[in-house]
PDB file of C-alpha atoms in Angstrom:
ATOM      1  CA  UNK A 254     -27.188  14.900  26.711  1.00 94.00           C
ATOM      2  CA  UNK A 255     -28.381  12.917  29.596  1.00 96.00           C
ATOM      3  CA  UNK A 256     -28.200   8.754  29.382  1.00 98.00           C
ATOM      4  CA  UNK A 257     -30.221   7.174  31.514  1.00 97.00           C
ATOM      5  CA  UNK A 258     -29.462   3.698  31.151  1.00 96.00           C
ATOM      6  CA  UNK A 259     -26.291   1.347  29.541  1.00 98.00           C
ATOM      7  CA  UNK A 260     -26.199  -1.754  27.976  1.00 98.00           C
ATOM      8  CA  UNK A 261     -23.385  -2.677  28.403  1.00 98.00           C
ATOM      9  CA  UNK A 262     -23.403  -5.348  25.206  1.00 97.00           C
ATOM     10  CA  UNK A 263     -25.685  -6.834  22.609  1.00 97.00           C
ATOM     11  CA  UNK A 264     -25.126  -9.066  19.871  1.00 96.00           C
ATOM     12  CA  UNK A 265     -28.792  -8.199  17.909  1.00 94.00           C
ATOM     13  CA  UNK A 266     -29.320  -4.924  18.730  1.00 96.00           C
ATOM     14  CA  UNK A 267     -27.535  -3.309  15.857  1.00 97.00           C
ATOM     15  CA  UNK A 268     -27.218  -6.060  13.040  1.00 96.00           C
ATOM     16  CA  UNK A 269     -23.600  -7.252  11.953  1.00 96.00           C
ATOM     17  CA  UNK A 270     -22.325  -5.219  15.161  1.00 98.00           C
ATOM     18  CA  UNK A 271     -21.395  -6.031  18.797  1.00 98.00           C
ATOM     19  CA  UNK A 272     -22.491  -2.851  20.650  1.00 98.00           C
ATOM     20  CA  UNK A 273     -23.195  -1.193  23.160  1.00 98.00           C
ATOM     21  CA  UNK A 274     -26.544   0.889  24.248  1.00 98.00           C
ATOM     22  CA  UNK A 275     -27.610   4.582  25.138  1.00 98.00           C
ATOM     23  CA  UNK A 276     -30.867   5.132  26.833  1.00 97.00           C
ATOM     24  CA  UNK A 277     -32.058   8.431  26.475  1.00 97.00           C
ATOM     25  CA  UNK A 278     -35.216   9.973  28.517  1.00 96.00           C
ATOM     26  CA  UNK A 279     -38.062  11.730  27.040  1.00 97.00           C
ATOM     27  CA  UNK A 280     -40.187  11.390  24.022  1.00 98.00           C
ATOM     28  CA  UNK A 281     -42.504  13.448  21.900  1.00 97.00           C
ATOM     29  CA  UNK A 282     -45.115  10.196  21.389  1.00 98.00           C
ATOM     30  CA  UNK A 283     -46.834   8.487  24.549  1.00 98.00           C
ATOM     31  CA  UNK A 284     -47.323   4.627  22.765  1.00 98.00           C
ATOM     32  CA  UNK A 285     -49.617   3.586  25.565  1.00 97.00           C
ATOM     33  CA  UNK A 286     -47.673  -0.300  25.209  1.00 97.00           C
ATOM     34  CA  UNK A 287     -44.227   1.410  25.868  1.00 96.00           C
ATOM     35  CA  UNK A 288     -41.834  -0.887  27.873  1.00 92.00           C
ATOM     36  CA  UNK A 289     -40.244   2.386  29.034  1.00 92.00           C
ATOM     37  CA  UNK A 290     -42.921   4.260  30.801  1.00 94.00           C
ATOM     38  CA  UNK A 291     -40.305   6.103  33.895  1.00 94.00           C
ATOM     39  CA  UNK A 292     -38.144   6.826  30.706  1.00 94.00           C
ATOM     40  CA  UNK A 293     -40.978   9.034  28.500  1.00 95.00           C
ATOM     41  CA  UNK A 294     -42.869  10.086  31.364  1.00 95.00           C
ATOM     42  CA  UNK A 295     -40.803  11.518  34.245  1.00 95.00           C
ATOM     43  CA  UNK A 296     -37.531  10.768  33.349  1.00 95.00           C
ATOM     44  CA  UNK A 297     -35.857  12.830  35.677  1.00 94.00           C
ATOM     45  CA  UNK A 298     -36.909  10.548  38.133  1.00 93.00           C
ATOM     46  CA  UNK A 299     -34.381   7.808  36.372  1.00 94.00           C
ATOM     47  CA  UNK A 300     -30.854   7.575  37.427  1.00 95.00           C
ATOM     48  CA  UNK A 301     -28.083   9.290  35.079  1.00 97.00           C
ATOM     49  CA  UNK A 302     -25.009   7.449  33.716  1.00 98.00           C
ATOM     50  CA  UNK A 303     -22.324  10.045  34.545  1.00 98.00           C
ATOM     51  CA  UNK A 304     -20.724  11.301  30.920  1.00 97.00           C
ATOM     52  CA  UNK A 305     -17.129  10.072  31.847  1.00 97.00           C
ATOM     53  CA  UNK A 306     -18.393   6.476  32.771  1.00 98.00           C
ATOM     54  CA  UNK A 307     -20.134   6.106  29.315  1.00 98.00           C
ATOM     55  CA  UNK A 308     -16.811   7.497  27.519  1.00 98.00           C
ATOM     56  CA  UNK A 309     -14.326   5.695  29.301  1.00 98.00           C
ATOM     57  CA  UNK A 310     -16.123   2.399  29.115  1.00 98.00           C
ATOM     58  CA  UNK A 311     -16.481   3.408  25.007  1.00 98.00           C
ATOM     59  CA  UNK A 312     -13.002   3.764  24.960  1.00 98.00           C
ATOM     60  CA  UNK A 313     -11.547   1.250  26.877  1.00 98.00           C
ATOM     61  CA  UNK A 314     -14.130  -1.559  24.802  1.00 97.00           C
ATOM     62  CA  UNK A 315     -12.761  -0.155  21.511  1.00 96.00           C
ATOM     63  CA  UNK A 316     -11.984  -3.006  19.405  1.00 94.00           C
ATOM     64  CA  UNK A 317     -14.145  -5.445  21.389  1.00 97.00           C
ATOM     65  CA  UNK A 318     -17.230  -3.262  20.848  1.00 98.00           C
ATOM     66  CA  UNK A 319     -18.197  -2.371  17.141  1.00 96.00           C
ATOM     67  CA  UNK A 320     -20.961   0.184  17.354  1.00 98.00           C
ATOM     68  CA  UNK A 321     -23.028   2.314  19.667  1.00 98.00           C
ATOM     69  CA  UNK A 322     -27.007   1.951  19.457  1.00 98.00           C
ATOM     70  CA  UNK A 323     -28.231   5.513  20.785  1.00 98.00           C
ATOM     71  CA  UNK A 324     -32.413   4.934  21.437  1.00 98.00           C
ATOM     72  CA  UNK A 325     -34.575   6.230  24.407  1.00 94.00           C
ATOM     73  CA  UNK A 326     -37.328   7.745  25.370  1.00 94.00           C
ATOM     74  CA  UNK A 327     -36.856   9.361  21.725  1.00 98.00           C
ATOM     75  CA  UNK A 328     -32.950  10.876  21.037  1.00 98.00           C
ATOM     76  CA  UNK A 329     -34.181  13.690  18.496  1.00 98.00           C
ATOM     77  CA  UNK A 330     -35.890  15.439  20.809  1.00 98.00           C
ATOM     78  CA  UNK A 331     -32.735  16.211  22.403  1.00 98.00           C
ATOM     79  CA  UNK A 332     -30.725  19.622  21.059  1.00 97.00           C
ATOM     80  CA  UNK A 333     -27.389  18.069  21.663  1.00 97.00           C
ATOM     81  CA  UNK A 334     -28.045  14.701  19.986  1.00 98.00           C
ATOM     82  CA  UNK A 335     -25.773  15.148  16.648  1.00 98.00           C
ATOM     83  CA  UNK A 336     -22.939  16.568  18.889  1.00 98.00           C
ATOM     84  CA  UNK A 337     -23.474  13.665  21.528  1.00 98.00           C
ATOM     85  CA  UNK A 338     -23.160  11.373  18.228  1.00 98.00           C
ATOM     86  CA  UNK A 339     -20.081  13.003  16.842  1.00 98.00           C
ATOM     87  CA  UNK A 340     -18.602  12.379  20.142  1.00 98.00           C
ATOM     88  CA  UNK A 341     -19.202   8.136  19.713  1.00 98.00           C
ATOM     89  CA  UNK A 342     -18.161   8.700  16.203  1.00 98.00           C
ATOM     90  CA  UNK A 343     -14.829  10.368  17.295  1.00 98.00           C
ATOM     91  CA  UNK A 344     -13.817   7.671  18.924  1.00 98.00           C
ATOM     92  CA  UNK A 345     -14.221   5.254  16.133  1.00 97.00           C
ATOM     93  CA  UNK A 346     -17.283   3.845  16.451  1.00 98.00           C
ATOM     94  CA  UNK A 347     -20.400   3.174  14.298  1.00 98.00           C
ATOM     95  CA  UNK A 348     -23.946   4.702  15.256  1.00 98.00           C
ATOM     96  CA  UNK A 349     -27.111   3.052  15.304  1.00 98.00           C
ATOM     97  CA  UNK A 350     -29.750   5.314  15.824  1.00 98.00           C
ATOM     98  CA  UNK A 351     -33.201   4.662  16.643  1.00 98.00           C
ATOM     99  CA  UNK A 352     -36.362   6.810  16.236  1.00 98.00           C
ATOM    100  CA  UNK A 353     -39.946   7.693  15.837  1.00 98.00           C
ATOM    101  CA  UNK A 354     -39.002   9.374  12.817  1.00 98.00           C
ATOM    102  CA  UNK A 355     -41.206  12.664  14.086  1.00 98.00           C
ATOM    103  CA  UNK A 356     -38.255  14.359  13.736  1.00 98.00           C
ATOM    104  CA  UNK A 357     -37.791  13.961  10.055  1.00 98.00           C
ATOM    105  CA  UNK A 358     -35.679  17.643  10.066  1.00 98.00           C
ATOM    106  CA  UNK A 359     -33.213  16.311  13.240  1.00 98.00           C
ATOM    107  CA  UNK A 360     -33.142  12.233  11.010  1.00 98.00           C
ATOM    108  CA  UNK A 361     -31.992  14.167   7.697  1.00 98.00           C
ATOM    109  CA  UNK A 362     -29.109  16.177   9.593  1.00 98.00           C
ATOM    110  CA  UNK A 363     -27.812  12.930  11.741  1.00 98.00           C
ATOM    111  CA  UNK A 364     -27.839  10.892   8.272  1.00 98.00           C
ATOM    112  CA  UNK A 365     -26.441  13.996   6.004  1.00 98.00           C
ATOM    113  CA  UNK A 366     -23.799  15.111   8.761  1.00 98.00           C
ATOM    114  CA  UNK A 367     -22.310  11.625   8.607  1.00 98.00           C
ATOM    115  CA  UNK A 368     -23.598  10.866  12.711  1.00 98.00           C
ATOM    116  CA  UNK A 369     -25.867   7.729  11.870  1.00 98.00           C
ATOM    117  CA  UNK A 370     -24.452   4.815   9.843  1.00 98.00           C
ATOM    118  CA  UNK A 371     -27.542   3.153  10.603  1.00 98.00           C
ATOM    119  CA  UNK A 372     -31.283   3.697  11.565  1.00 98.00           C
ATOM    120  CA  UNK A 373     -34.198   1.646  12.486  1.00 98.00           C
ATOM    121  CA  UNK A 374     -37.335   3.549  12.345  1.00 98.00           C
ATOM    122  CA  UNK A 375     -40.682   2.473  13.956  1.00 98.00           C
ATOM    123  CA  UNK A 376     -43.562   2.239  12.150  1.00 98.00           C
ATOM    124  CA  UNK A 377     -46.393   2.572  15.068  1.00 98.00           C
ATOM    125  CA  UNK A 378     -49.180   1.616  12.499  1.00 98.00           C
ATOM    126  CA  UNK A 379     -51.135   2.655   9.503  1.00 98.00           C
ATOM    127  CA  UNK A 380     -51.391   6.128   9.208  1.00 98.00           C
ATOM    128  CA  UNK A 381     -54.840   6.061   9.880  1.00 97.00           C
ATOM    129  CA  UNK A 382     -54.105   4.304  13.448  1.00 98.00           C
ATOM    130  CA  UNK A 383     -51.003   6.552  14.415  1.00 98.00           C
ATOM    131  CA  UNK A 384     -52.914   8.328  16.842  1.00 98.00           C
ATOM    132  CA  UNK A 385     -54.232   6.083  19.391  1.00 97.00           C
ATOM    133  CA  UNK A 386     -50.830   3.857  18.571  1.00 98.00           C
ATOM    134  CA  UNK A 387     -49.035   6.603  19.554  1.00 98.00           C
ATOM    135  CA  UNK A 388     -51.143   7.992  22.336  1.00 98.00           C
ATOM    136  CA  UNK A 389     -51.987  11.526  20.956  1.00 97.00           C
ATOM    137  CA  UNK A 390     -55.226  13.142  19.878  1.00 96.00           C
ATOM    138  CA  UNK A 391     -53.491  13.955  16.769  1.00 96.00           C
ATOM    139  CA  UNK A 392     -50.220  13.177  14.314  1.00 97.00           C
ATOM    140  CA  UNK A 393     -48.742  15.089  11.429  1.00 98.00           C
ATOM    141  CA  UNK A 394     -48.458  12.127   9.357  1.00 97.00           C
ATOM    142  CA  UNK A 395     -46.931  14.350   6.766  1.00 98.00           C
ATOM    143  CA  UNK A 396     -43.900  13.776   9.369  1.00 98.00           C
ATOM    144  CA  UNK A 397     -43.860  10.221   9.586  1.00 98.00           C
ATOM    145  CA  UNK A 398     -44.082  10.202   5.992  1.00 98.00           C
ATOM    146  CA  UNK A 399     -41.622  12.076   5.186  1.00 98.00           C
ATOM    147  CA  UNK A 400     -39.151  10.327   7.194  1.00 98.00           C
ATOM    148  CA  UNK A 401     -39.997   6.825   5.699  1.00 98.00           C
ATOM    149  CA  UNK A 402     -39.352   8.720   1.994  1.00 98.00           C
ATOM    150  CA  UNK A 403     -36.398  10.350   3.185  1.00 98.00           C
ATOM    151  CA  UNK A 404     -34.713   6.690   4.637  1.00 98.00           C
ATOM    152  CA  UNK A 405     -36.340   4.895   1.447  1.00 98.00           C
ATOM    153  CA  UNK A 406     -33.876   7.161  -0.581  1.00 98.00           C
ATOM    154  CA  UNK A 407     -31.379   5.096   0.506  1.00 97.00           C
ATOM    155  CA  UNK A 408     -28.900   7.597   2.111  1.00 98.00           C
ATOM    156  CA  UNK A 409     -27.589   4.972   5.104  1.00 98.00           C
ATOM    157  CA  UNK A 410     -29.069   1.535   5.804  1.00 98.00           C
ATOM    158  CA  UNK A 411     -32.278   1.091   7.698  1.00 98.00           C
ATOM    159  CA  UNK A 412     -34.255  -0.669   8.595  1.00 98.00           C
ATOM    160  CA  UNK A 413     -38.181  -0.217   9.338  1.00 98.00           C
ATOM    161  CA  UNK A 414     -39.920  -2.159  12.421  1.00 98.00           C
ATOM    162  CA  UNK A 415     -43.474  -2.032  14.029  1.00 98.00           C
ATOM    163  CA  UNK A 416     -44.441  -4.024  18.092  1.00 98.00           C
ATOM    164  CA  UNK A 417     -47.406  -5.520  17.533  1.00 98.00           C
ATOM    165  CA  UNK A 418     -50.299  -5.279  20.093  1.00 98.00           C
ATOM    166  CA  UNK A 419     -53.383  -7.399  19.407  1.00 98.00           C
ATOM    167  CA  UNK A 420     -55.623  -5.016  20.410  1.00 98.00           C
ATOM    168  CA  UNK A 421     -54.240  -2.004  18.341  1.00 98.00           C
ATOM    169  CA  UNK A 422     -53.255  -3.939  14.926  1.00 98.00           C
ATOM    170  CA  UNK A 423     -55.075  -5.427  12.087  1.00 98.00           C
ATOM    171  CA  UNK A 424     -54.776  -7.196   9.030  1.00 98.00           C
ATOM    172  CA  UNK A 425     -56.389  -3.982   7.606  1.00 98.00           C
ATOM    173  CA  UNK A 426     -53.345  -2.030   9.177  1.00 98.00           C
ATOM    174  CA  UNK A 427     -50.784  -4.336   7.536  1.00 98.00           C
ATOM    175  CA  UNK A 428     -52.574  -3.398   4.096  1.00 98.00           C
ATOM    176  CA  UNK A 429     -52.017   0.030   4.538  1.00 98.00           C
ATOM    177  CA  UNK A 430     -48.297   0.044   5.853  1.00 98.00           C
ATOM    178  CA  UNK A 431     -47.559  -2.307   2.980  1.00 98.00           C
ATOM    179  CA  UNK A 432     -48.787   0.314   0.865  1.00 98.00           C
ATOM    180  CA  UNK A 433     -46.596   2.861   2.404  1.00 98.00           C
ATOM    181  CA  UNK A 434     -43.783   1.144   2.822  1.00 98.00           C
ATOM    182  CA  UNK A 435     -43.465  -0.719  -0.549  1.00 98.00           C
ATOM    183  CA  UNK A 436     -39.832  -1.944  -1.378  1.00 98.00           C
ATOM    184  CA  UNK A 437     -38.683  -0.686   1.397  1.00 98.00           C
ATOM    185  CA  UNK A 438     -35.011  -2.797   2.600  1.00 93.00           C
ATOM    186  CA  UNK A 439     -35.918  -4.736   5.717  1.00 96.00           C
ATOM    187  CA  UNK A 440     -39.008  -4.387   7.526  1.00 98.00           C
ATOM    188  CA  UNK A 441     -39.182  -6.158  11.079  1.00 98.00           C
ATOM    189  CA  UNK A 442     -42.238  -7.393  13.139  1.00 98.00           C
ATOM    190  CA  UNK A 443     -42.023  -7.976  16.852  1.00 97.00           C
ATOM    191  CA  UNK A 444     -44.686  -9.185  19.219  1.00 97.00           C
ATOM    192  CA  UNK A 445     -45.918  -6.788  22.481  1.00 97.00           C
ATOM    193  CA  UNK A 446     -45.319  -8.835  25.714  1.00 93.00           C
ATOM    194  CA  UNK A 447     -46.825  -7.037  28.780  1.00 89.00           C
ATOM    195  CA  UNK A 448     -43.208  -6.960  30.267  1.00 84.00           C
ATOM    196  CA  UNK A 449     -41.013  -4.319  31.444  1.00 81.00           C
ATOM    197  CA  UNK A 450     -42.482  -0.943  32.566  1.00 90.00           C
ATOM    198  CA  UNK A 451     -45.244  -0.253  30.496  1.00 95.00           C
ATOM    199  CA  UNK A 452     -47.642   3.021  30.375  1.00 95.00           C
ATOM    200  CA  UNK A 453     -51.012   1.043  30.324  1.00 95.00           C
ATOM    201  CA  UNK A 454     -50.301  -2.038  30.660  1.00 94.00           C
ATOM    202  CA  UNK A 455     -54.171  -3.487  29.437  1.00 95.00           C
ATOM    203  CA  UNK A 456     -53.004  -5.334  25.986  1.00 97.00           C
ATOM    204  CA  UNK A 457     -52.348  -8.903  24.808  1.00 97.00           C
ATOM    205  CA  UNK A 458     -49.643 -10.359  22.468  1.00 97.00           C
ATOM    206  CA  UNK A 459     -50.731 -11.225  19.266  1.00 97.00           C
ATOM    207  CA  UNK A 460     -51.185 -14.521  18.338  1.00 97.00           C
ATOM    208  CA  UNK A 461     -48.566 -16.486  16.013  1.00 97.00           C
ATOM    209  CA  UNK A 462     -51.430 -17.060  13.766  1.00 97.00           C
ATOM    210  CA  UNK A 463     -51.862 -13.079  13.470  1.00 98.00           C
ATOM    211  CA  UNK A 464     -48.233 -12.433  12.946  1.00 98.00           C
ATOM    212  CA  UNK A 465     -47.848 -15.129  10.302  1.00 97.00           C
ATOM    213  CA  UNK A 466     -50.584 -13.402   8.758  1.00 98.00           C
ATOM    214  CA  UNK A 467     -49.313  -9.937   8.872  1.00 98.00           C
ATOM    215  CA  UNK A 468     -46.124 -11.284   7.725  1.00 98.00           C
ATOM    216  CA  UNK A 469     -47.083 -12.589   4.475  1.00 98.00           C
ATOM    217  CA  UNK A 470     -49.307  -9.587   4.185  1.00 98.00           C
ATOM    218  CA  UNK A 471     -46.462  -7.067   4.162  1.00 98.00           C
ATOM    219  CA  UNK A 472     -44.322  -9.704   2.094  1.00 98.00           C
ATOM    220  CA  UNK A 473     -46.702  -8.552  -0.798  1.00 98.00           C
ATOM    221  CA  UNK A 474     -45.193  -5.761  -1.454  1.00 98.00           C
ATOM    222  CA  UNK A 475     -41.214  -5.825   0.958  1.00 98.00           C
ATOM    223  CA  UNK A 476     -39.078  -8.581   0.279  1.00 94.00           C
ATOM    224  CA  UNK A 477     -37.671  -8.839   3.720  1.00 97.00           C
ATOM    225  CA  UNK A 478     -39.973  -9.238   6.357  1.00 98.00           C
ATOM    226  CA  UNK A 479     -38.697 -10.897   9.083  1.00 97.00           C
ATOM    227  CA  UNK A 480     -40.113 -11.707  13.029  1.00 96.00           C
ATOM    228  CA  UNK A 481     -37.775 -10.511  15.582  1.00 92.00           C
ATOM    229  CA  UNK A 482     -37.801 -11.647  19.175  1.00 78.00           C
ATOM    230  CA  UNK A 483     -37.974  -8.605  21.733  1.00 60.00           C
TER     231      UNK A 483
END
């Protein structure tokens, strides 16, 4: 699998671990507020981390790192992704993994096949708004949904999370994925900030006002809601 960018350490990226992070390239959505246009769009235009610096640094931080976060672009579009994990897990770390959970098939055989310990799953919007939050004419939602039943199961902790962009959100929207995502474990809000390299970069952060409200909207029907700084 080809990395394209890493972290070398965070502290909040994968919670209760000090990691480090995998950027992969590609993605099957095109969220016109991604902060990692190059990434979904021409990623072979991105420079490559070399395999053996990624794997030496992973083994030489052993003990001083925890876990591995492995997010993109979008990792399960990528055939080699469990082996690629299996490799991180070899070593004796833990793996975070991050998705779009459009890949509900590729989700179920990281989580089953022991390759995840963790996932974080984002929620682009009510089902009803996936496609223009996503940037396609159209979405299985039977995907997305499927995904957020599989991870509400409870086979590995998750955690669900949704960037919200004043101009695509609503308190209408927070209804609905409160509906869809009732008693779910933790769900996490963050705020767009036109920052980074973004596909079109025309939208505004919400207000605090509008993420208090959409807060205590989804804390209707999720315990934990929380707002996370980006």
């Amino acid at each position: 699998m080809i990395i394209h960018g890493l972290q070398k350490m965070t502290l909040v990226d994968y919670p209760g671990k000090v990691a480090a992070i995998l950027f992969t390239g590609s993605c099957n959505f095109r969220c016109p507020f991604c902060q990692n246009a190059s990434l979904v769009l021409d990623p072979s235009s991105e420079p490559v981390v070399a395999e053996e610096e990624i794997f030496s640094y992973l083994r030489k931080r052993k003990g001083m790192l925890d876990g591995v976060v492995v997010t993109g672009g979008e990792p399960t579009v990528h055939s080699d992704l469990l082996e690629y994990m299996a490799r991180i897990k070899d070593i004796g770390y833990s793996v975070k993994l991050d998705t779009n959970g459009y890949r509900p098939d590729v989700l179920k055989k990281a989580v089953d096949g022991g390759y995840a310990d963790y996932v974080a799953m984002d929620i682009k919007n009510s089902l009803d708004s996936y496609p223009r939050t996503a940037g396609l004419p159209h979405i299985f939602t039977s995907l997305i949904k499927e995904s957020i039943s599989y991870l509400m199961e409870g086979h590995v902790p998750y955690e669900f999370r949704t960037t919200v962009v004043h101009e695509l959100h609503s308190a209408e929207d927070f209804e609905k994925i409160g509906e869809m995502c009732a008693g779910c474990d933790n769900y996490f809000l963050q705020s767009y900030s036109d920052r980074g390299d973004i596909i079109n970069p025309v939208f505004t952060t919400p207000s605090p006002e509008e993420m208090e409200t959409y807060i205590k909207i989804l804390r209707k029907t999720i315990k934990s809601v929380l707002l996370r700084d980006r």
